[in-house]
mmCIF file of C-alpha atoms and ligand atoms in Angstrom:
data_model
loop_
_atom_site.group_PDB
_atom_site.id
_atom_site.type_symbol
_atom_site.label_atom_id
_atom_site.label_comp_id
_atom_site.label_asym_id
_atom_site.label_seq_id
_atom_site.Cartn_x
_atom_site.Cartn_y
_atom_site.Cartn_z
ATOM 1 C CA MET A 1 56.063 39.710 15.588
ATOM 2 C CA ARG A 2 52.360 39.102 15.037
ATOM 3 C CA THR A 3 50.171 40.880 17.552
ATOM 4 C CA GLU A 4 46.580 40.110 18.485
ATOM 5 C CA ARG A 5 45.519 43.021 16.285
ATOM 6 C CA ASP A 6 46.958 41.255 13.225
ATOM 7 C CA ASN A 7 45.037 38.171 14.183
ATOM 8 C CA PRO A 8 41.383 39.155 14.206
ATOM 9 C CA TYR A 9 38.464 37.168 15.484
ATOM 10 C CA ALA A 10 37.161 34.452 13.214
ATOM 11 C CA VAL A 11 34.161 34.239 15.546
ATOM 12 C CA GLU A 12 32.956 36.789 18.047
ATOM 13 C CA THR A 13 29.653 36.645 19.863
ATOM 14 C CA ARG A 14 28.300 39.319 22.148
ATOM 15 C CA ALA A 15 25.589 38.642 24.709
ATOM 16 C CA LEU A 16 24.402 35.759 22.554
ATOM 17 C CA THR A 17 21.159 34.359 23.944
ATOM 18 C CA LYS A 18 18.699 31.710 22.824
ATOM 19 C CA LEU A 19 15.407 31.070 24.576
ATOM 20 C CA TYR A 20 13.318 27.996 23.912
ATOM 21 C CA GLY A 21 9.824 28.490 25.308
ATOM 22 C CA GLY A 22 11.061 31.074 27.817
ATOM 23 C CA ARG A 23 13.934 28.857 28.993
ATOM 24 C CA ALA A 24 17.465 29.975 28.143
ATOM 25 C CA ALA A 25 19.529 27.334 26.308
ATOM 26 C CA VAL A 26 22.286 29.954 25.860
ATOM 27 C CA ARG A 27 22.673 33.078 28.011
ATOM 28 C CA HIS A 28 24.711 36.226 27.313
ATOM 29 C CA LEU A 29 27.530 34.296 25.730
ATOM 30 C CA ASP A 30 30.650 36.295 24.806
ATOM 31 C CA LEU A 31 32.846 33.899 22.894
ATOM 32 C CA GLN A 32 35.949 34.772 20.891
ATOM 33 C CA VAL A 33 37.840 32.536 18.498
ATOM 34 C CA ARG A 34 40.867 34.016 16.806
ATOM 35 C CA GLU A 35 42.012 33.064 13.332
ATOM 36 C CA GLY A 36 44.315 30.069 13.378
ATOM 37 C CA GLN A 37 43.040 28.629 16.644
ATOM 38 C CA ILE A 38 41.655 25.175 17.346
ATOM 39 C CA TYR A 39 39.016 26.192 19.854
ATOM 40 C CA GLY A 40 37.718 23.338 21.991
ATOM 41 C CA PHE A 41 34.181 24.141 23.126
ATOM 42 C CA ILE A 42 33.503 21.970 26.152
ATOM 43 C CA GLY A 43 30.364 21.353 28.182
ATOM 44 C CA ARG A 44 28.213 18.569 29.480
ATOM 45 C CA ASN A 45 25.285 17.231 27.463
ATOM 46 C CA GLY A 46 22.590 19.878 27.368
ATOM 47 C CA ALA A 47 25.003 22.710 28.307
ATOM 48 C CA GLY A 48 24.173 24.644 25.135
ATOM 49 C CA LYS A 49 27.008 23.736 22.761
ATOM 50 C CA SER A 50 24.902 22.713 19.762
ATOM 51 C CA THR A 51 22.568 25.662 20.182
ATOM 52 C CA THR A 52 25.536 28.050 20.220
ATOM 53 C CA LEU A 53 27.172 26.439 17.193
ATOM 54 C CA LYS A 54 23.879 26.441 15.263
ATOM 55 C CA MET A 55 23.478 30.168 15.886
ATOM 56 C CA ILE A 56 27.060 30.856 14.815
ATOM 57 C CA SER A 57 26.453 28.787 11.672
ATOM 58 C CA GLY A 58 23.256 30.639 10.858
ATOM 59 C CA LEU A 59 21.131 27.505 11.423
ATOM 60 C CA ALA A 60 19.271 28.935 14.425
ATOM 61 C CA ARG A 61 18.207 32.487 15.060
ATOM 62 C CA PRO A 62 19.473 34.133 18.261
ATOM 63 C CA THR A 63 16.824 35.516 20.593
ATOM 64 C CA GLU A 64 19.259 38.297 21.444
ATOM 65 C CA GLY A 65 22.870 39.224 20.873
ATOM 66 C CA ASP A 66 25.309 39.639 18.081
ATOM 67 C CA ILE A 67 27.513 37.271 16.042
ATOM 68 C CA ARG A 68 30.391 38.377 13.855
ATOM 69 C CA LEU A 69 32.495 36.147 11.621
ATOM 70 C CA PHE A 70 35.798 37.645 10.461
ATOM 71 C CA GLY A 71 34.495 40.974 11.693
ATOM 72 C CA LYS A 72 31.304 40.886 9.599
ATOM 73 C CA PRO A 73 27.730 40.067 10.650
ATOM 74 C CA VAL A 74 26.872 36.386 10.286
ATOM 75 C CA SER A 75 24.039 37.351 7.935
ATOM 76 C CA ASP A 76 26.571 38.516 5.314
ATOM 77 C CA PRO A 77 26.395 35.928 2.473
ATOM 78 C CA VAL A 78 30.023 36.468 1.465
ATOM 79 C CA ILE A 79 31.186 35.716 4.983
ATOM 80 C CA ARG A 80 28.970 32.650 5.186
ATOM 81 C CA ARG A 81 30.932 31.182 2.284
ATOM 82 C CA ARG A 82 34.051 31.201 4.463
ATOM 83 C CA LEU A 83 32.330 28.811 6.861
ATOM 84 C CA GLY A 84 32.100 24.985 6.736
ATOM 85 C CA VAL A 85 29.814 23.208 9.174
ATOM 86 C CA LEU A 86 29.320 19.689 10.515
ATOM 87 C CA ILE A 87 26.514 19.764 13.047
ATOM 88 C CA GLU A 88 24.594 16.664 14.110
ATOM 89 C CA SER A 89 24.386 14.082 11.333
ATOM 90 C CA ALA A 90 25.957 15.060 8.055
ATOM 91 C CA GLY A 91 22.928 13.913 6.017
ATOM 92 C CA LEU A 92 24.800 11.220 4.116
ATOM 93 C CA TYR A 93 23.217 9.044 1.430
ATOM 94 C CA ALA A 94 23.793 5.463 2.608
ATOM 95 C CA ASN A 95 23.540 3.879 -0.853
ATOM 96 C CA LEU A 96 26.058 6.202 -2.490
ATOM 97 C CA THR A 97 29.857 6.168 -2.351
ATOM 98 C CA ALA A 98 31.952 8.864 -0.692
ATOM 99 C CA ARG A 99 32.649 10.499 -4.054
ATOM 100 C CA GLN A 100 28.969 10.412 -5.066
ATOM 101 C CA ASN A 101 27.974 11.991 -1.738
ATOM 102 C CA VAL A 102 30.506 14.773 -2.144
ATOM 103 C CA MET A 103 29.504 15.301 -5.795
ATOM 104 C CA MET A 104 25.844 15.547 -4.775
ATOM 105 C CA LYS A 105 26.541 18.300 -2.256
ATOM 106 C CA ALA A 106 28.998 20.000 -4.625
ATOM 107 C CA LYS A 107 26.257 20.239 -7.254
ATOM 108 C CA CYS A 108 23.863 21.716 -4.700
ATOM 109 C CA ILE A 109 26.261 24.528 -3.906
ATOM 110 C CA GLY A 110 27.383 25.081 -7.489
ATOM 111 C CA LEU A 111 30.849 23.582 -7.122
ATOM 112 C CA ALA A 112 30.512 20.424 -9.186
ATOM 113 C CA ASP A 113 34.042 20.374 -10.550
ATOM 114 C CA GLU A 114 36.073 17.192 -10.172
ATOM 115 C CA ALA A 115 39.005 19.115 -8.684
ATOM 116 C CA SER A 116 36.995 20.381 -5.684
ATOM 117 C CA VAL A 117 35.643 16.893 -5.063
ATOM 118 C CA ASP A 118 39.097 15.294 -5.332
ATOM 119 C CA THR A 119 40.568 17.888 -2.989
ATOM 120 C CA VAL A 120 38.153 17.296 -0.109
ATOM 121 C CA LEU A 121 38.315 13.497 -0.539
ATOM 122 C CA SER A 122 42.074 13.648 -0.377
ATOM 123 C CA GLN A 123 42.085 16.059 2.602
ATOM 124 C CA THR A 124 39.932 13.624 4.582
ATOM 125 C CA GLY A 125 41.764 10.459 3.528
ATOM 126 C CA LEU A 126 38.827 9.133 1.493
ATOM 127 C CA SER A 127 40.380 9.144 -1.982
ATOM 128 C CA ASP A 128 40.707 5.368 -1.849
ATOM 129 C CA ALA A 129 37.212 4.626 -0.540
ATOM 130 C CA GLY A 130 36.355 3.654 -4.132
ATOM 131 C CA LYS A 131 33.044 1.867 -4.775
ATOM 132 C CA LYS A 132 32.291 1.187 -1.136
ATOM 133 C CA LYS A 133 28.852 2.500 -0.212
ATOM 134 C CA VAL A 134 28.471 4.718 2.845
ATOM 135 C CA LYS A 135 26.258 2.120 4.549
ATOM 136 C CA HIS A 136 29.360 -0.084 4.805
ATOM 137 C CA PHE A 137 31.560 2.706 6.211
ATOM 138 C CA SER A 138 32.898 2.713 9.776
ATOM 139 C CA MET A 139 31.687 5.557 12.021
ATOM 140 C CA GLY A 140 35.100 7.166 11.597
ATOM 141 C CA MET A 141 34.819 7.134 7.802
ATOM 142 C CA LYS A 142 31.313 8.599 7.984
ATOM 143 C CA GLN A 143 32.540 11.404 10.223
ATOM 144 C CA ARG A 144 35.429 12.114 7.867
ATOM 145 C CA LEU A 145 32.998 12.196 4.975
ATOM 146 C CA GLY A 146 30.929 14.694 6.981
ATOM 147 C CA VAL A 147 34.053 16.826 7.309
ATOM 148 C CA ALA A 148 34.699 16.424 3.559
ATOM 149 C CA LEU A 149 31.242 17.871 2.838
ATOM 150 C CA ALA A 150 31.950 20.761 5.207
ATOM 151 C CA LEU A 151 35.236 21.411 3.400
ATOM 152 C CA LEU A 152 33.628 21.983 0.009
ATOM 153 C CA GLY A 153 34.240 25.552 -1.029
ATOM 154 C CA ASN A 154 37.519 25.623 0.943
ATOM 155 C CA PRO A 155 36.183 27.457 4.021
ATOM 156 C CA ASP A 156 38.501 29.351 6.374
ATOM 157 C CA LEU A 157 36.486 28.405 9.443
ATOM 158 C CA LEU A 158 35.250 24.907 10.267
ATOM 159 C CA ILE A 159 32.587 24.284 12.897
ATOM 160 C CA LEU A 160 32.442 20.689 14.079
ATOM 161 C CA ASP A 161 29.817 19.719 16.658
ATOM 162 C CA GLU A 162 30.781 16.631 18.694
ATOM 163 C CA PRO A 163 32.537 14.978 15.739
ATOM 164 C CA ILE A 164 34.264 12.503 18.051
ATOM 165 C CA ASN A 165 31.021 11.110 19.505
ATOM 166 C CA GLY A 166 30.615 7.403 18.893
ATOM 167 C CA LEU A 167 34.048 6.895 17.338
ATOM 168 C CA ASP A 168 36.365 4.055 18.331
ATOM 169 C CA PRO A 169 39.932 4.919 19.433
ATOM 170 C CA GLU A 170 41.243 4.564 15.864
ATOM 171 C CA GLY A 171 38.484 6.840 14.541
ATOM 172 C CA ILE A 172 39.229 9.398 17.266
ATOM 173 C CA ARG A 173 42.929 9.341 16.396
ATOM 174 C CA GLU A 174 42.188 9.838 12.673
ATOM 175 C CA LEU A 175 39.779 12.670 13.323
ATOM 176 C CA ARG A 176 42.205 14.423 15.650
ATOM 177 C CA GLN A 177 44.924 14.134 13.009
ATOM 178 C CA LEU A 178 42.550 15.466 10.361
ATOM 179 C CA VAL A 179 41.742 18.498 12.526
ATOM 180 C CA LEU A 180 45.460 19.143 13.112
ATOM 181 C CA ASP A 181 46.207 18.840 9.367
ATOM 182 C CA LEU A 182 43.398 21.223 8.434
ATOM 183 C CA ASN A 183 44.581 23.709 11.047
ATOM 184 C CA GLU A 184 48.101 23.382 9.667
ATOM 185 C CA GLU A 185 46.672 24.334 6.271
ATOM 186 C CA GLY A 186 45.459 27.551 7.892
ATOM 187 C CA LYS A 187 41.879 26.746 8.836
ATOM 188 C CA THR A 188 40.412 27.971 12.096
ATOM 189 C CA ILE A 189 38.514 25.203 13.861
ATOM 190 C CA LEU A 190 35.727 25.463 16.418
ATOM 191 C CA ILE A 191 35.089 21.960 17.738
ATOM 192 C CA SER A 192 32.787 20.843 20.547
ATOM 193 C CA SER A 193 32.830 17.877 22.873
ATOM 194 C CA HIS A 194 31.442 16.898 26.255
ATOM 195 C CA ILE A 195 34.773 15.241 27.078
ATOM 196 C CA LEU A 196 37.665 17.622 27.605
ATOM 197 C CA GLY A 197 40.241 14.831 27.382
ATOM 198 C CA GLU A 198 39.231 14.155 23.787
ATOM 199 C CA LEU A 199 40.105 17.679 22.722
ATOM 200 C CA SER A 200 43.036 18.203 25.032
ATOM 201 C CA LYS A 201 45.542 16.778 22.577
ATOM 202 C CA ILE A 202 44.691 19.243 19.831
ATOM 203 C CA SER A 203 43.057 22.423 21.142
ATOM 204 C CA THR A 204 45.011 25.654 21.333
ATOM 205 C CA ASN A 205 42.184 27.327 23.272
ATOM 206 C CA TYR A 206 39.183 26.265 25.300
ATOM 207 C CA GLY A 207 35.771 27.630 26.124
ATOM 208 C CA ILE A 208 33.878 25.933 28.930
ATOM 209 C CA ILE A 209 30.090 26.239 28.872
ATOM 210 C CA LYS A 210 27.713 25.316 31.670
ATOM 211 C CA ASP A 211 23.941 25.873 31.788
ATOM 212 C CA GLY A 212 24.164 28.064 28.708
ATOM 213 C CA GLN A 213 26.829 30.366 30.171
ATOM 214 C CA LEU A 214 30.491 30.620 29.310
ATOM 215 C CA MET A 215 32.368 29.707 32.486
ATOM 216 C CA GLU A 216 35.827 30.363 31.134
ATOM 217 C CA GLN A 217 37.928 30.940 28.050
ATOM 218 C CA ILE A 218 41.454 29.787 28.493
ATOM 219 C CA THR A 219 44.529 29.108 26.376
ATOM 220 C CA ARG A 220 46.270 25.743 26.352
ATOM 221 C CA GLU A 221 49.240 27.293 28.181
ATOM 222 C CA GLU A 222 47.024 28.787 30.907
ATOM 223 C CA LEU A 223 45.245 25.483 31.351
ATOM 224 C CA GLU A 224 48.500 23.603 31.714
ATOM 225 C CA GLU A 225 49.652 26.110 34.307
ATOM 226 C CA LYS A 226 46.472 25.647 36.289
ATOM 227 C CA CYS A 227 46.814 21.892 36.270
ATOM 228 C CA GLN A 228 49.400 22.038 39.027
ATOM 229 C CA ASP A 229 51.116 19.177 40.767
ATOM 230 C CA TYR A 230 49.820 18.197 44.178
ATOM 231 C CA PHE A 231 50.673 15.785 46.954
ATOM 232 C CA GLN A 232 47.807 13.642 48.184
ATOM 233 C CA ILE A 233 47.672 11.599 51.355
ATOM 234 C CA ARG A 234 45.088 9.185 52.626
ATOM 235 C CA VAL A 235 45.090 9.002 56.396
ATOM 236 C CA ALA A 236 43.182 7.272 59.173
ATOM 237 C CA ASP A 237 42.001 10.551 60.679
ATOM 238 C CA VAL A 238 41.746 13.750 58.646
ATOM 239 C CA LYS A 239 40.624 15.774 61.683
ATOM 240 C CA ARG A 240 43.923 15.051 63.413
ATOM 241 C CA ALA A 241 46.104 15.198 60.290
ATOM 242 C CA LEU A 242 44.925 18.594 59.032
ATOM 243 C CA PRO A 243 45.992 20.716 62.055
ATOM 244 C CA LEU A 244 49.362 18.955 62.097
ATOM 245 C CA ILE A 245 49.966 19.815 58.442
ATOM 246 C CA GLN A 246 48.836 23.410 59.001
ATOM 247 C CA GLU A 247 51.106 23.750 62.020
ATOM 248 C CA HIS A 248 54.234 22.410 60.306
ATOM 249 C CA PHE A 249 53.641 23.873 56.832
ATOM 250 C CA PRO A 250 51.875 27.207 57.435
ATOM 251 C CA ALA A 251 52.616 28.439 53.893
ATOM 252 C CA LEU A 252 50.773 25.562 52.207
ATOM 253 C CA GLN A 253 47.060 25.259 51.661
ATOM 254 C CA PRO A 254 45.855 21.734 52.293
ATOM 255 C CA LYS A 255 42.455 20.858 50.853
ATOM 256 C CA VAL A 256 40.347 18.110 52.332
ATOM 257 C CA GLN A 257 38.950 15.869 49.589
ATOM 258 C CA ASP A 258 36.869 13.454 51.601
ATOM 259 C CA ASP A 259 36.942 11.994 55.099
ATOM 260 C CA GLN A 260 40.224 10.212 54.400
ATOM 261 C CA SER A 261 42.288 12.250 51.991
ATOM 262 C CA ILE A 262 43.983 15.637 51.867
ATOM 263 C CA ARG A 263 45.493 17.325 48.847
ATOM 264 C CA ILE A 264 48.417 19.734 49.239
ATOM 265 C CA TYR A 265 49.538 22.064 46.434
ATOM 266 C CA GLY A 266 52.980 23.602 46.108
ATOM 267 C CA LEU A 267 54.781 20.976 48.132
ATOM 268 C CA ALA A 268 58.296 19.886 47.215
ATOM 269 C CA GLU A 269 58.972 17.396 49.997
ATOM 270 C CA GLY A 270 56.124 14.953 50.596
ATOM 271 C CA SER A 271 58.034 12.567 52.815
ATOM 272 C CA ARG A 272 58.302 15.218 55.593
ATOM 273 C CA ILE A 273 54.520 15.238 55.902
ATOM 274 C CA ASN A 274 54.403 11.464 56.135
ATOM 275 C CA GLN A 275 57.073 11.530 58.809
ATOM 276 C CA ILE A 276 55.304 14.155 60.946
ATOM 277 C CA LEU A 277 51.985 12.339 60.754
ATOM 278 C CA ILE A 278 53.498 9.007 61.687
ATOM 279 C CA GLU A 279 55.456 10.584 64.563
ATOM 280 C CA ASN A 280 52.128 11.921 65.816
ATOM 281 C CA GLN A 281 50.436 8.540 65.555
ATOM 282 C CA VAL A 282 48.278 9.383 62.527
ATOM 283 C CA PRO A 283 48.488 6.329 60.267
ATOM 284 C CA VAL A 284 49.100 7.155 56.573
ATOM 285 C CA TYR A 285 47.471 4.645 54.223
ATOM 286 C CA GLU A 286 48.715 6.078 50.966
ATOM 287 C CA SER A 287 50.599 9.112 49.708
ATOM 288 C CA GLY A 288 52.070 10.404 46.474
ATOM 289 C CA PHE A 289 52.448 13.232 43.970
ATOM 290 C CA HIS A 290 49.789 13.706 41.288
ATOM 291 C CA ARG A 291 49.195 15.984 38.404
ATOM 292 C CA MET A 292 45.672 17.280 37.961
ATOM 293 C CA ASP A 293 44.773 16.316 34.421
ATOM 294 C CA LEU A 294 42.631 18.386 32.128
ATOM 295 C CA GLU A 295 39.585 16.227 32.687
ATOM 296 C CA GLU A 296 39.835 16.747 36.413
ATOM 297 C CA TYR A 297 40.196 20.516 35.946
ATOM 298 C CA PHE A 298 37.127 20.554 33.752
ATOM 299 C CA LEU A 299 35.094 18.551 36.269
ATOM 300 C CA ASN A 300 36.158 20.910 39.062
ATOM 301 C CA ARG A 301 35.039 23.903 36.995
ATOM 302 C CA MET A 302 31.756 22.186 36.170
ATOM 303 C CA GLU A 303 31.038 21.454 39.807
ATOM 304 C CA GLY A 304 31.990 24.591 41.655
ATOM 305 C CA GLY A 305 33.507 27.475 39.714
ATOM 306 C CA THR A 306 31.985 30.891 39.457
ATOM 307 C CA VAL A 307 30.693 32.165 36.156
ATOM 308 C CA ASN A 308 33.186 34.382 34.406
ATOM 309 C CA VAL A 309 31.071 37.031 32.692
HETATM 310 P P1 ATP B 401 24.083 17.801 23.585
HETATM 311 O O1 ATP B 401 25.469 17.387 23.281
HETATM 312 O O2 ATP B 401 23.372 16.872 24.509
HETATM 313 O O3 ATP B 401 23.268 18.201 22.391
HETATM 314 P P2 ATP B 401 24.510 20.584 24.050
HETATM 315 O O4 ATP B 401 25.505 21.159 24.986
HETATM 316 O O5 ATP B 401 24.811 20.628 22.608
HETATM 317 O O6 ATP B 401 24.240 19.103 24.483
HETATM 318 P P3 ATP B 401 22.049 21.842 23.359
HETATM 319 O O7 ATP B 401 21.652 20.774 22.409
HETATM 320 O O8 ATP B 401 22.498 23.135 22.817
HETATM 321 O O9 ATP B 401 23.139 21.294 24.368
HETATM 322 O O10 ATP B 401 20.826 22.092 24.356
HETATM 323 C C1 ATP B 401 20.817 23.105 25.369
HETATM 324 C C2 ATP B 401 19.455 23.115 26.038
HETATM 325 O O11 ATP B 401 18.489 23.600 25.114
HETATM 326 C C3 ATP B 401 18.986 21.741 26.474
HETATM 327 O O12 ATP B 401 18.302 21.897 27.702
HETATM 328 C C4 ATP B 401 18.038 21.330 25.390
HETATM 329 O O13 ATP B 401 17.036 20.475 25.894
HETATM 330 C C5 ATP B 401 17.444 22.654 24.935
HETATM 331 N N1 ATP B 401 17.078 22.648 23.503
HETATM 332 C C6 ATP B 401 17.926 22.473 22.465
HETATM 333 N N2 ATP B 401 17.257 22.555 21.286
HETATM 334 C C7 ATP B 401 15.950 22.776 21.589
HETATM 335 C C8 ATP B 401 14.769 22.957 20.815
HETATM 336 N N3 ATP B 401 14.774 22.930 19.481
HETATM 337 N N4 ATP B 401 13.612 23.175 21.492
HETATM 338 C C9 ATP B 401 13.583 23.229 22.851
HETATM 339 N N5 ATP B 401 14.668 23.076 23.634
HETATM 340 C C10 ATP B 401 15.842 22.851 23.027
#
């Protein structure tokens, strides 16, 4: 069986910090991505995702802290070759075709062989883009071309900053599939988004960043476990309903959501609560079981949770 020791970190940051004019965009960030993971890096706009990814990619200099890729310092040129990056716009030439764009970049990095170009075009589903110029591409095709450029040199680690932004549902589906295929081929992927739901179908691990600090690192399995089922009721009078629930179900922990609804975790029999409330003349407007989805979990963490450092 493979242990964690056999599966080293593709990315490891320690106390990573970036100040802009005395203000911290990223603070003491300890982030770990193991080889083979699809690591979804989630945070609201301005949370510090791009700044972190730029530092990991060697595009911005940390104010403090340490970054290691595959166990080596990020400054190591050999290690840098194992990294492919798509951050912000991919710098595409609008009047060139997909192939010409890839060839241009390939020449710049000394890889101008047809085979390398064909490989990345095929990996990203652009082999048939033919003579079409990039200015006539859909957003999804442009993003895939950006990934194709990042794939030149066959990197082991791909860093994709908000690649789903601005894509239509079809483009999102294609990009997700592309990420899954590349991961299947053995690439480690670090991908950011401000919308957890967009990454929830593919990520094996998550890092949640808020105000430049890492709130939580969590595996897909742990996240699913935390997204527990709950029973929610909307009643005429929460102040009367709550003590009744506490009295009849002392083991449960009801949580008041607003002045009309209460959420109860760990409940198997919701109809008993309805019955008790109605018997006690507390009208129930609505009730039912729900599952907290990933987006909801993320929003809860963004609003209240303590920083996990
Ligand atoms: P977004 O998706 O909106 O880019 P983000 O999570 O990627 O969000 P960053 O772009 O990393 O966030 O920005 C983090 C903070 O650092 C923001 O407050 C931003 O204004 C600030 N910031 C980023 N780059 C610079 C810069 N070059 N100079 C000054 N401040 C910056």
